[in-house]
Amino acid sequence: MDTEKAHAAYMVLHKRSSIFERLIDGPAYQNQLVDEVDASQSTIYRGLKQLEDHDLVKKQDGMYVPTTFGEVVYTQYERTDEIVRTFAESKRLLETRQEIGTVLDPSVARDATTRVIGETRPDLVYEYLEEQVSEAAKISGVVPTIFSPMVETYLTQTTANRLEAEFVFGREATEHVQTKLSDEFKTLINTGNFDAYSYSGEIPMGVVVITEPIEHVLVVIHDDIGVVRGIIDSKDRAAVTWARDWYSKHKAESTPLTLS
């Protein structure tokens, strides 16, 4: 199937998704679909013909069923639809000065919760972030900046052996820790439950992977670095894999954090 035909099949599936969704639940006769999809006879007829013409459904024993191709395309359609809806519902999330369009993996928008400053109070965004850290048992992250109030949370959790954490800090975060929070981070590292690394390049967003007790990823989106626009919290497996890879890549290019 060439690109043009593949695109046409995808568009037909989008247009006739209500019919296809019903067929995913089980085979159906044409007359059944008129009642169950709540559409006219002519609409169902045209829809089935289009789906059949693009190899998305087939007739079997007088009933319509999805083809394997149709099922595969529909799975991807559902994923894409969820991603678009998540970002469309939180448009302000992506109105950032940081160039994240080519590095932010779209999978983070699946199985996701968002908090956006401007759509909710700023303090609620920070409270949400602190909640997630407080409930975590194991964290790894790449961050462009440090939120000082979070340091106390890390200290409390690591000192009590309730949290294992390791972070890669961007240049601004490294400078902030070394000049303003050196004593606090010495204490953190001395707990044996906190490791920190310094990355010399720019980091356009915060990516924090929480692996215990529930695996999920927090993406912290900034306007100017240090000015948070919002958070995406995704439990999607592909998003977690992307975030792990993001962390591993930056850690491999980092050096242990030095404190005076």
PDB file of C-alpha atoms in Angstrom:
ATOM      1  CA  MET A   1       0.000   0.000   0.000  1.00  0.00           C
ATOM      2  CA  ASP A   2       1.487   3.342  -1.030  1.00  0.00           C
ATOM      3  CA  THR A   3       1.551   6.435   1.182  1.00  0.00           C
ATOM      4  CA  GLU A   4      -1.451   8.071  -0.487  1.00  0.00           C
ATOM      5  CA  LYS A   5      -3.627   4.984  -0.019  1.00  0.00           C
ATOM      6  CA  ALA A   6      -2.479   4.532   3.574  1.00  0.00           C
ATOM      7  CA  HIS A   7      -3.362   8.150   4.350  1.00  0.00           C
ATOM      8  CA  ALA A   8      -6.759   7.737   2.675  1.00  0.00           C
ATOM      9  CA  ALA A   9      -7.451   4.625   4.792  1.00  0.00           C
ATOM     10  CA  TYR A  10      -6.591   6.547   7.950  1.00  0.00           C
ATOM     11  CA  MET A  11      -8.901   9.425   7.003  1.00  0.00           C
ATOM     12  CA  VAL A  12     -11.763   7.026   6.232  1.00  0.00           C
ATOM     13  CA  LEU A  13     -11.280   5.387   9.613  1.00  0.00           C
ATOM     14  CA  HIS A  14     -11.446   8.802  11.267  1.00  0.00           C
ATOM     15  CA  LYS A  15     -14.613   9.720   9.377  1.00  0.00           C
ATOM     16  CA  ARG A  16     -16.304   6.361  10.028  1.00  0.00           C
ATOM     17  CA  SER A  17     -14.905   5.730  13.503  1.00  0.00           C
ATOM     18  CA  SER A  18     -18.336   5.261  15.115  1.00  0.00           C
ATOM     19  CA  ILE A  19     -19.088   2.345  12.758  1.00  0.00           C
ATOM     20  CA  PHE A  20     -15.651   0.811  13.194  1.00  0.00           C
ATOM     21  CA  GLU A  21     -15.759   1.159  16.985  1.00  0.00           C
ATOM     22  CA  ARG A  22     -19.009  -0.823  17.014  1.00  0.00           C
ATOM     23  CA  LEU A  23     -17.460  -3.557  14.846  1.00  0.00           C
ATOM     24  CA  ILE A  24     -14.481  -3.801  17.204  1.00  0.00           C
ATOM     25  CA  ASP A  25     -16.994  -4.998  19.825  1.00  0.00           C
ATOM     26  CA  GLY A  26     -18.188  -7.803  17.535  1.00  0.00           C
ATOM     27  CA  PRO A  27     -19.528  -8.673  14.049  1.00  0.00           C
ATOM     28  CA  ALA A  28     -22.740  -6.946  12.955  1.00  0.00           C
ATOM     29  CA  TYR A  29     -25.236  -6.941  10.103  1.00  0.00           C
ATOM     30  CA  GLN A  30     -25.808  -3.716   8.204  1.00  0.00           C
ATOM     31  CA  ASN A  31     -29.326  -3.315   9.643  1.00  0.00           C
ATOM     32  CA  GLN A  32     -27.961  -3.792  13.170  1.00  0.00           C
ATOM     33  CA  LEU A  33     -25.557  -0.927  12.672  1.00  0.00           C
ATOM     34  CA  VAL A  34     -28.367   1.445  11.665  1.00  0.00           C
ATOM     35  CA  ASP A  35     -29.907   1.002  15.121  1.00  0.00           C
ATOM     36  CA  GLU A  36     -26.757   0.635  17.198  1.00  0.00           C
ATOM     37  CA  VAL A  37     -24.699   3.446  15.675  1.00  0.00           C
ATOM     38  CA  ASP A  38     -27.736   5.717  15.447  1.00  0.00           C
ATOM     39  CA  ALA A  39     -27.189   6.674  11.805  1.00  0.00           C
ATOM     40  CA  SER A  40     -29.299   6.526   8.667  1.00  0.00           C
ATOM     41  CA  GLN A  41     -29.356   3.495   6.376  1.00  0.00           C
ATOM     42  CA  SER A  42     -27.602   5.481   3.637  1.00  0.00           C
ATOM     43  CA  THR A  43     -24.865   6.706   6.023  1.00  0.00           C
ATOM     44  CA  ILE A  44     -24.177   3.170   7.233  1.00  0.00           C
ATOM     45  CA  TYR A  45     -24.138   1.864   3.647  1.00  0.00           C
ATOM     46  CA  ARG A  46     -21.678   4.540   2.482  1.00  0.00           C
ATOM     47  CA  GLY A  47     -19.539   4.099   5.585  1.00  0.00           C
ATOM     48  CA  LEU A  48     -19.290   0.328   5.235  1.00  0.00           C
ATOM     49  CA  LYS A  49     -18.480   0.629   1.539  1.00  0.00           C
ATOM     50  CA  GLN A  50     -15.675   3.100   2.255  1.00  0.00           C
ATOM     51  CA  LEU A  51     -14.279   0.949   5.061  1.00  0.00           C
ATOM     52  CA  GLU A  52     -14.461  -2.121   2.817  1.00  0.00           C
ATOM     53  CA  ASP A  53     -12.865  -0.322  -0.148  1.00  0.00           C
ATOM     54  CA  HIS A  54      -9.880   0.567   2.066  1.00  0.00           C
ATOM     55  CA  ASP A  55      -9.524  -2.982   3.462  1.00  0.00           C
ATOM     56  CA  LEU A  56     -10.508  -1.878   6.963  1.00  0.00           C
ATOM     57  CA  VAL A  57     -13.541  -4.194   7.219  1.00  0.00           C
ATOM     58  CA  LYS A  58     -14.731  -7.269   5.360  1.00  0.00           C
ATOM     59  CA  LYS A  59     -17.955  -9.234   5.018  1.00  0.00           C
ATOM     60  CA  GLN A  60     -17.982 -12.632   6.667  1.00  0.00           C
ATOM     61  CA  ASP A  61     -21.066 -14.893   6.789  1.00  0.00           C
ATOM     62  CA  GLY A  62     -23.218 -11.900   5.900  1.00  0.00           C
ATOM     63  CA  MET A  63     -21.829  -9.791   8.764  1.00  0.00           C
ATOM     64  CA  TYR A  64     -19.204  -7.053   8.816  1.00  0.00           C
ATOM     65  CA  VAL A  65     -15.982  -7.570  10.802  1.00  0.00           C
ATOM     66  CA  PRO A  66     -12.724  -5.600  11.059  1.00  0.00           C
ATOM     67  CA  THR A  67      -9.754  -6.848   9.050  1.00  0.00           C
ATOM     68  CA  THR A  68      -6.421  -7.357  10.788  1.00  0.00           C
ATOM     69  CA  PHE A  69      -5.166  -4.279   8.931  1.00  0.00           C
ATOM     70  CA  GLY A  70      -8.168  -2.335  10.212  1.00  0.00           C
ATOM     71  CA  GLU A  71      -7.535  -3.387  13.805  1.00  0.00           C
ATOM     72  CA  VAL A  72      -3.872  -2.379  13.612  1.00  0.00           C
ATOM     73  CA  VAL A  73      -4.667   1.014  12.062  1.00  0.00           C
ATOM     74  CA  TYR A  74      -7.432   1.608  14.609  1.00  0.00           C
ATOM     75  CA  THR A  75      -5.059   0.950  17.517  1.00  0.00           C
ATOM     76  CA  GLN A  76      -2.710   3.632  16.190  1.00  0.00           C
ATOM     77  CA  TYR A  77      -5.653   5.933  15.461  1.00  0.00           C
ATOM     78  CA  GLU A  78      -6.820   5.683  19.079  1.00  0.00           C
ATOM     79  CA  ARG A  79      -3.343   6.500  20.354  1.00  0.00           C
ATOM     80  CA  THR A  80      -2.965   9.501  18.058  1.00  0.00           C
ATOM     81  CA  ASP A  81      -6.451  10.739  18.893  1.00  0.00           C
ATOM     82  CA  GLU A  82      -5.674  10.617  22.622  1.00  0.00           C
ATOM     83  CA  ILE A  83      -2.427  12.544  22.118  1.00  0.00           C
ATOM     84  CA  VAL A  84      -4.120  15.266  20.060  1.00  0.00           C
ATOM     85  CA  ARG A  85      -7.008  15.579  22.533  1.00  0.00           C
ATOM     86  CA  THR A  86      -4.669  15.857  25.526  1.00  0.00           C
ATOM     87  CA  PHE A  87      -2.632  18.647  23.964  1.00  0.00           C
ATOM     88  CA  ALA A  88      -5.707  20.368  22.487  1.00  0.00           C
ATOM     89  CA  GLU A  89      -7.345  20.460  25.915  1.00  0.00           C
ATOM     90  CA  SER A  90      -4.186  21.982  27.410  1.00  0.00           C
ATOM     91  CA  LYS A  91      -3.053  24.229  24.560  1.00  0.00           C
ATOM     92  CA  ARG A  92      -1.228  26.633  26.863  1.00  0.00           C
ATOM     93  CA  LEU A  93       1.053  23.800  27.945  1.00  0.00           C
ATOM     94  CA  LEU A  94       2.967  23.969  24.662  1.00  0.00           C
ATOM     95  CA  GLU A  95       3.074  27.773  24.417  1.00  0.00           C
ATOM     96  CA  THR A  96       6.633  27.746  25.717  1.00  0.00           C
ATOM     97  CA  ARG A  97       9.773  29.616  24.712  1.00  0.00           C
ATOM     98  CA  GLN A  98      11.750  26.386  25.014  1.00  0.00           C
ATOM     99  CA  GLU A  99      12.347  24.386  21.838  1.00  0.00           C
ATOM    100  CA  ILE A 100      10.804  21.088  22.903  1.00  0.00           C
ATOM    101  CA  GLY A 101       8.786  20.177  19.802  1.00  0.00           C
ATOM    102  CA  THR A 102      11.422  17.863  18.355  1.00  0.00           C
ATOM    103  CA  VAL A 103      12.476  16.246  21.654  1.00  0.00           C
ATOM    104  CA  LEU A 104       9.233  15.806  23.606  1.00  0.00           C
ATOM    105  CA  ASP A 105       7.898  12.351  22.797  1.00  0.00           C
ATOM    106  CA  PRO A 106       4.150  12.470  21.957  1.00  0.00           C
ATOM    107  CA  SER A 107       3.561   9.301  23.996  1.00  0.00           C
ATOM    108  CA  VAL A 108       3.686  11.414  27.172  1.00  0.00           C
ATOM    109  CA  ALA A 109       0.189  12.647  26.292  1.00  0.00           C
ATOM    110  CA  ARG A 110      -1.278   9.151  26.636  1.00  0.00           C
ATOM    111  CA  ASP A 111      -2.737   7.981  29.949  1.00  0.00           C
ATOM    112  CA  ALA A 112      -1.823  11.448  31.177  1.00  0.00           C
ATOM    113  CA  THR A 113      -2.800  14.080  33.716  1.00  0.00           C
ATOM    114  CA  THR A 114      -1.873  17.702  33.031  1.00  0.00           C
ATOM    115  CA  ARG A 115      -1.565  20.751  35.262  1.00  0.00           C
ATOM    116  CA  VAL A 116      -1.116  24.070  33.461  1.00  0.00           C
ATOM    117  CA  ILE A 117      -0.419  27.437  35.059  1.00  0.00           C
ATOM    118  CA  GLY A 118      -3.043  29.814  33.698  1.00  0.00           C
ATOM    119  CA  GLU A 119      -5.639  27.047  33.731  1.00  0.00           C
ATOM    120  CA  THR A 120      -5.115  26.313  37.418  1.00  0.00           C
ATOM    121  CA  ARG A 121      -3.463  28.213  40.274  1.00  0.00           C
ATOM    122  CA  PRO A 122       0.373  28.179  40.184  1.00  0.00           C
ATOM    123  CA  ASP A 123       0.621  26.812  43.730  1.00  0.00           C
ATOM    124  CA  LEU A 124      -1.476  23.783  42.749  1.00  0.00           C
ATOM    125  CA  VAL A 125       1.024  22.888  40.018  1.00  0.00           C
ATOM    126  CA  TYR A 126       3.917  22.952  42.489  1.00  0.00           C
ATOM    127  CA  GLU A 127       1.854  21.102  45.107  1.00  0.00           C
ATOM    128  CA  TYR A 128       1.123  18.362  42.577  1.00  0.00           C
ATOM    129  CA  LEU A 129       4.833  17.984  41.834  1.00  0.00           C
ATOM    130  CA  GLU A 130       5.674  17.818  45.538  1.00  0.00           C
ATOM    131  CA  GLU A 131       2.927  15.224  46.120  1.00  0.00           C
ATOM    132  CA  GLN A 132       4.341  12.931  43.451  1.00  0.00           C
ATOM    133  CA  VAL A 133       7.840  13.135  44.932  1.00  0.00           C
ATOM    134  CA  SER A 134       6.532  12.553  48.464  1.00  0.00           C
ATOM    135  CA  GLU A 135       4.775   9.364  47.341  1.00  0.00           C
ATOM    136  CA  ALA A 136       7.732   8.036  45.322  1.00  0.00           C
ATOM    137  CA  ALA A 137      10.226   5.410  46.452  1.00  0.00           C
ATOM    138  CA  LYS A 138      12.610   5.610  43.486  1.00  0.00           C
ATOM    139  CA  ILE A 139      13.261   8.565  41.167  1.00  0.00           C
ATOM    140  CA  SER A 140      15.663   9.512  38.402  1.00  0.00           C
ATOM    141  CA  GLY A 141      15.468  12.809  36.584  1.00  0.00           C
ATOM    142  CA  VAL A 142      17.032  15.379  34.284  1.00  0.00           C
ATOM    143  CA  VAL A 143      16.196  18.928  35.361  1.00  0.00           C
ATOM    144  CA  PRO A 144      17.184  22.406  34.154  1.00  0.00           C
ATOM    145  CA  THR A 145      16.566  24.067  37.523  1.00  0.00           C
ATOM    146  CA  ILE A 146      15.991  23.349  41.211  1.00  0.00           C
ATOM    147  CA  PHE A 147      12.893  24.399  43.109  1.00  0.00           C
ATOM    148  CA  SER A 148      14.243  25.186  46.571  1.00  0.00           C
ATOM    149  CA  PRO A 149      11.057  24.083  48.443  1.00  0.00           C
ATOM    150  CA  MET A 150      11.485  20.599  46.926  1.00  0.00           C
ATOM    151  CA  VAL A 151      14.899  20.187  48.560  1.00  0.00           C
ATOM    152  CA  GLU A 152      13.283  19.841  51.981  1.00  0.00           C
ATOM    153  CA  THR A 153      11.055  17.081  50.615  1.00  0.00           C
ATOM    154  CA  TYR A 154      14.087  15.223  49.236  1.00  0.00           C
ATOM    155  CA  LEU A 155      15.897  15.625  52.566  1.00  0.00           C
ATOM    156  CA  THR A 156      12.950  14.318  54.561  1.00  0.00           C
ATOM    157  CA  GLN A 157      12.364  11.321  52.313  1.00  0.00           C
ATOM    158  CA  THR A 158      15.993  10.266  51.796  1.00  0.00           C
ATOM    159  CA  THR A 159      16.949  10.693  55.460  1.00  0.00           C
ATOM    160  CA  ALA A 160      14.061   8.417  56.421  1.00  0.00           C
ATOM    161  CA  ASN A 161      15.176   5.867  53.772  1.00  0.00           C
ATOM    162  CA  ARG A 162      11.850   6.272  51.994  1.00  0.00           C
ATOM    163  CA  LEU A 163      13.354   7.537  48.735  1.00  0.00           C
ATOM    164  CA  GLU A 164      16.249   6.682  46.419  1.00  0.00           C
ATOM    165  CA  ALA A 165      16.916   9.468  43.929  1.00  0.00           C
ATOM    166  CA  GLU A 166      19.444  10.440  41.302  1.00  0.00           C
ATOM    167  CA  PHE A 167      19.377  13.586  39.214  1.00  0.00           C
ATOM    168  CA  VAL A 168      21.231  15.130  36.317  1.00  0.00           C
ATOM    169  CA  PHE A 169      21.322  18.914  36.710  1.00  0.00           C
ATOM    170  CA  GLY A 170      21.577  21.353  33.824  1.00  0.00           C
ATOM    171  CA  ARG A 171      24.024  24.245  33.943  1.00  0.00           C
ATOM    172  CA  GLU A 172      21.675  26.657  35.757  1.00  0.00           C
ATOM    173  CA  ALA A 173      20.634  24.012  38.272  1.00  0.00           C
ATOM    174  CA  THR A 174      24.271  23.099  38.923  1.00  0.00           C
ATOM    175  CA  GLU A 175      25.231  26.741  39.538  1.00  0.00           C
ATOM    176  CA  HIS A 176      22.239  27.228  41.841  1.00  0.00           C
ATOM    177  CA  VAL A 177      23.100  24.158  43.911  1.00  0.00           C
ATOM    178  CA  GLN A 178      26.791  25.046  44.134  1.00  0.00           C
ATOM    179  CA  THR A 179      26.199  28.670  45.170  1.00  0.00           C
ATOM    180  CA  LYS A 180      22.945  28.560  47.166  1.00  0.00           C
ATOM    181  CA  LEU A 181      22.282  24.994  48.309  1.00  0.00           C
ATOM    182  CA  SER A 182      25.710  23.430  48.789  1.00  0.00           C
ATOM    183  CA  ASP A 183      25.194  22.422  52.438  1.00  0.00           C
ATOM    184  CA  GLU A 184      21.753  20.972  51.793  1.00  0.00           C
ATOM    185  CA  PHE A 185      23.025  18.857  48.916  1.00  0.00           C
ATOM    186  CA  LYS A 186      26.033  17.642  50.893  1.00  0.00           C
ATOM    187  CA  THR A 187      23.546  16.381  53.479  1.00  0.00           C
ATOM    188  CA  LEU A 188      21.417  14.821  50.756  1.00  0.00           C
ATOM    189  CA  ILE A 189      24.334  12.993  49.156  1.00  0.00           C
ATOM    190  CA  ASN A 190      25.597  11.841  52.569  1.00  0.00           C
ATOM    191  CA  THR A 191      22.321  10.001  53.175  1.00  0.00           C
ATOM    192  CA  GLY A 192      23.507   7.453  50.615  1.00  0.00           C
ATOM    193  CA  ASN A 193      20.122   7.676  48.931  1.00  0.00           C
ATOM    194  CA  PHE A 194      20.794  10.627  46.619  1.00  0.00           C
ATOM    195  CA  ASP A 195      23.193  10.903  43.669  1.00  0.00           C
ATOM    196  CA  ALA A 196      23.691  14.031  41.586  1.00  0.00           C
ATOM    197  CA  TYR A 197      25.404  14.732  38.265  1.00  0.00           C
ATOM    198  CA  SER A 198      26.234  17.878  36.346  1.00  0.00           C
ATOM    199  CA  TYR A 199      25.443  18.327  32.639  1.00  0.00           C
ATOM    200  CA  SER A 200      27.176  21.199  30.859  1.00  0.00           C
ATOM    201  CA  GLY A 201      24.614  21.668  28.097  1.00  0.00           C
ATOM    202  CA  GLU A 202      21.165  23.201  27.966  1.00  0.00           C
ATOM    203  CA  ILE A 203      18.189  21.191  29.198  1.00  0.00           C
ATOM    204  CA  PRO A 204      14.873  22.471  27.766  1.00  0.00           C
ATOM    205  CA  MET A 205      12.496  20.728  30.205  1.00  0.00           C
ATOM    206  CA  GLY A 206      12.424  18.631  33.339  1.00  0.00           C
ATOM    207  CA  VAL A 207      11.931  14.879  32.874  1.00  0.00           C
ATOM    208  CA  VAL A 208      11.503  12.854  36.060  1.00  0.00           C
ATOM    209  CA  VAL A 209      10.957   9.086  36.033  1.00  0.00           C
ATOM    210  CA  ILE A 210       9.273   7.611  39.088  1.00  0.00           C
ATOM    211  CA  THR A 211       9.757   3.837  39.019  1.00  0.00           C
ATOM    212  CA  GLU A 212       8.408   2.872  42.446  1.00  0.00           C
ATOM    213  CA  PRO A 213       5.777   2.320  43.713  1.00  0.00           C
ATOM    214  CA  ILE A 214       3.919   3.212  40.471  1.00  0.00           C
ATOM    215  CA  GLU A 215       5.860   3.697  37.250  1.00  0.00           C
ATOM    216  CA  HIS A 216       5.179   7.042  35.593  1.00  0.00           C
ATOM    217  CA  VAL A 217       6.942  10.064  34.155  1.00  0.00           C
ATOM    218  CA  LEU A 218       6.624  13.743  35.042  1.00  0.00           C
ATOM    219  CA  VAL A 219       7.495  16.265  32.345  1.00  0.00           C
ATOM    220  CA  VAL A 220       7.930  19.786  33.710  1.00  0.00           C
ATOM    221  CA  ILE A 221       7.589  22.380  30.953  1.00  0.00           C
ATOM    222  CA  HIS A 222       9.134  25.813  31.425  1.00  0.00           C
ATOM    223  CA  ASP A 223       8.726  29.205  29.746  1.00  0.00           C
ATOM    224  CA  ASP A 224      12.030  30.759  30.668  1.00  0.00           C
ATOM    225  CA  ILE A 225      14.064  28.189  32.566  1.00  0.00           C
ATOM    226  CA  GLY A 226      12.851  28.329  36.154  1.00  0.00           C
ATOM    227  CA  VAL A 227       9.420  29.660  35.202  1.00  0.00           C
ATOM    228  CA  VAL A 228       7.127  26.652  35.053  1.00  0.00           C
ATOM    229  CA  ARG A 229       4.300  26.541  32.522  1.00  0.00           C
ATOM    230  CA  GLY A 230       2.910  23.173  33.509  1.00  0.00           C
ATOM    231  CA  ILE A 231       3.319  19.467  34.153  1.00  0.00           C
ATOM    232  CA  ILE A 232       2.437  16.316  32.236  1.00  0.00           C
ATOM    233  CA  ASP A 233       2.151  13.149  34.327  1.00  0.00           C
ATOM    234  CA  SER A 234       1.973  10.037  32.131  1.00  0.00           C
ATOM    235  CA  LYS A 235       1.718   6.347  32.996  1.00  0.00           C
ATOM    236  CA  ASP A 236       2.067   5.257  29.369  1.00  0.00           C
ATOM    237  CA  ARG A 237       4.725   2.554  28.980  1.00  0.00           C
ATOM    238  CA  ALA A 238       6.245   4.101  25.844  1.00  0.00           C
ATOM    239  CA  ALA A 239       6.482   7.457  27.643  1.00  0.00           C
ATOM    240  CA  VAL A 240       8.303   5.869  30.577  1.00  0.00           C
ATOM    241  CA  THR A 241      10.712   4.114  28.187  1.00  0.00           C
ATOM    242  CA  TRP A 242      11.397   7.408  26.399  1.00  0.00           C
ATOM    243  CA  ALA A 243      12.008   9.146  29.736  1.00  0.00           C
ATOM    244  CA  ARG A 244      14.402   6.422  30.888  1.00  0.00           C
ATOM    245  CA  ASP A 245      16.352   6.783  27.637  1.00  0.00           C
ATOM    246  CA  TRP A 246      16.381  10.585  28.039  1.00  0.00           C
ATOM    247  CA  TYR A 247      17.836  10.180  31.524  1.00  0.00           C
ATOM    248  CA  SER A 248      20.428   7.578  30.463  1.00  0.00           C
ATOM    249  CA  LYS A 249      21.597   9.753  27.548  1.00  0.00           C
ATOM    250  CA  HIS A 250      22.138  12.807  29.753  1.00  0.00           C
ATOM    251  CA  LYS A 251      23.716  10.841  32.598  1.00  0.00           C
ATOM    252  CA  ALA A 252      26.228   9.312  30.157  1.00  0.00           C
ATOM    253  CA  GLU A 253      27.292  12.844  29.156  1.00  0.00           C
ATOM    254  CA  SER A 254      27.500  14.144  32.747  1.00  0.00           C
ATOM    255  CA  THR A 255      30.043  14.209  35.562  1.00  0.00           C
ATOM    256  CA  PRO A 256      29.426  13.767  39.311  1.00  0.00           C
ATOM    257  CA  LEU A 257      28.274  16.994  40.952  1.00  0.00           C
ATOM    258  CA  THR A 258      31.080  18.740  42.869  1.00  0.00           C
ATOM    259  CA  LEU A 259      30.373  20.801  45.992  1.00  0.00           C
ATOM    260  CA  SER A 260      32.768  23.095  47.833  1.00  0.00           C
TER     261      SER A 260
END
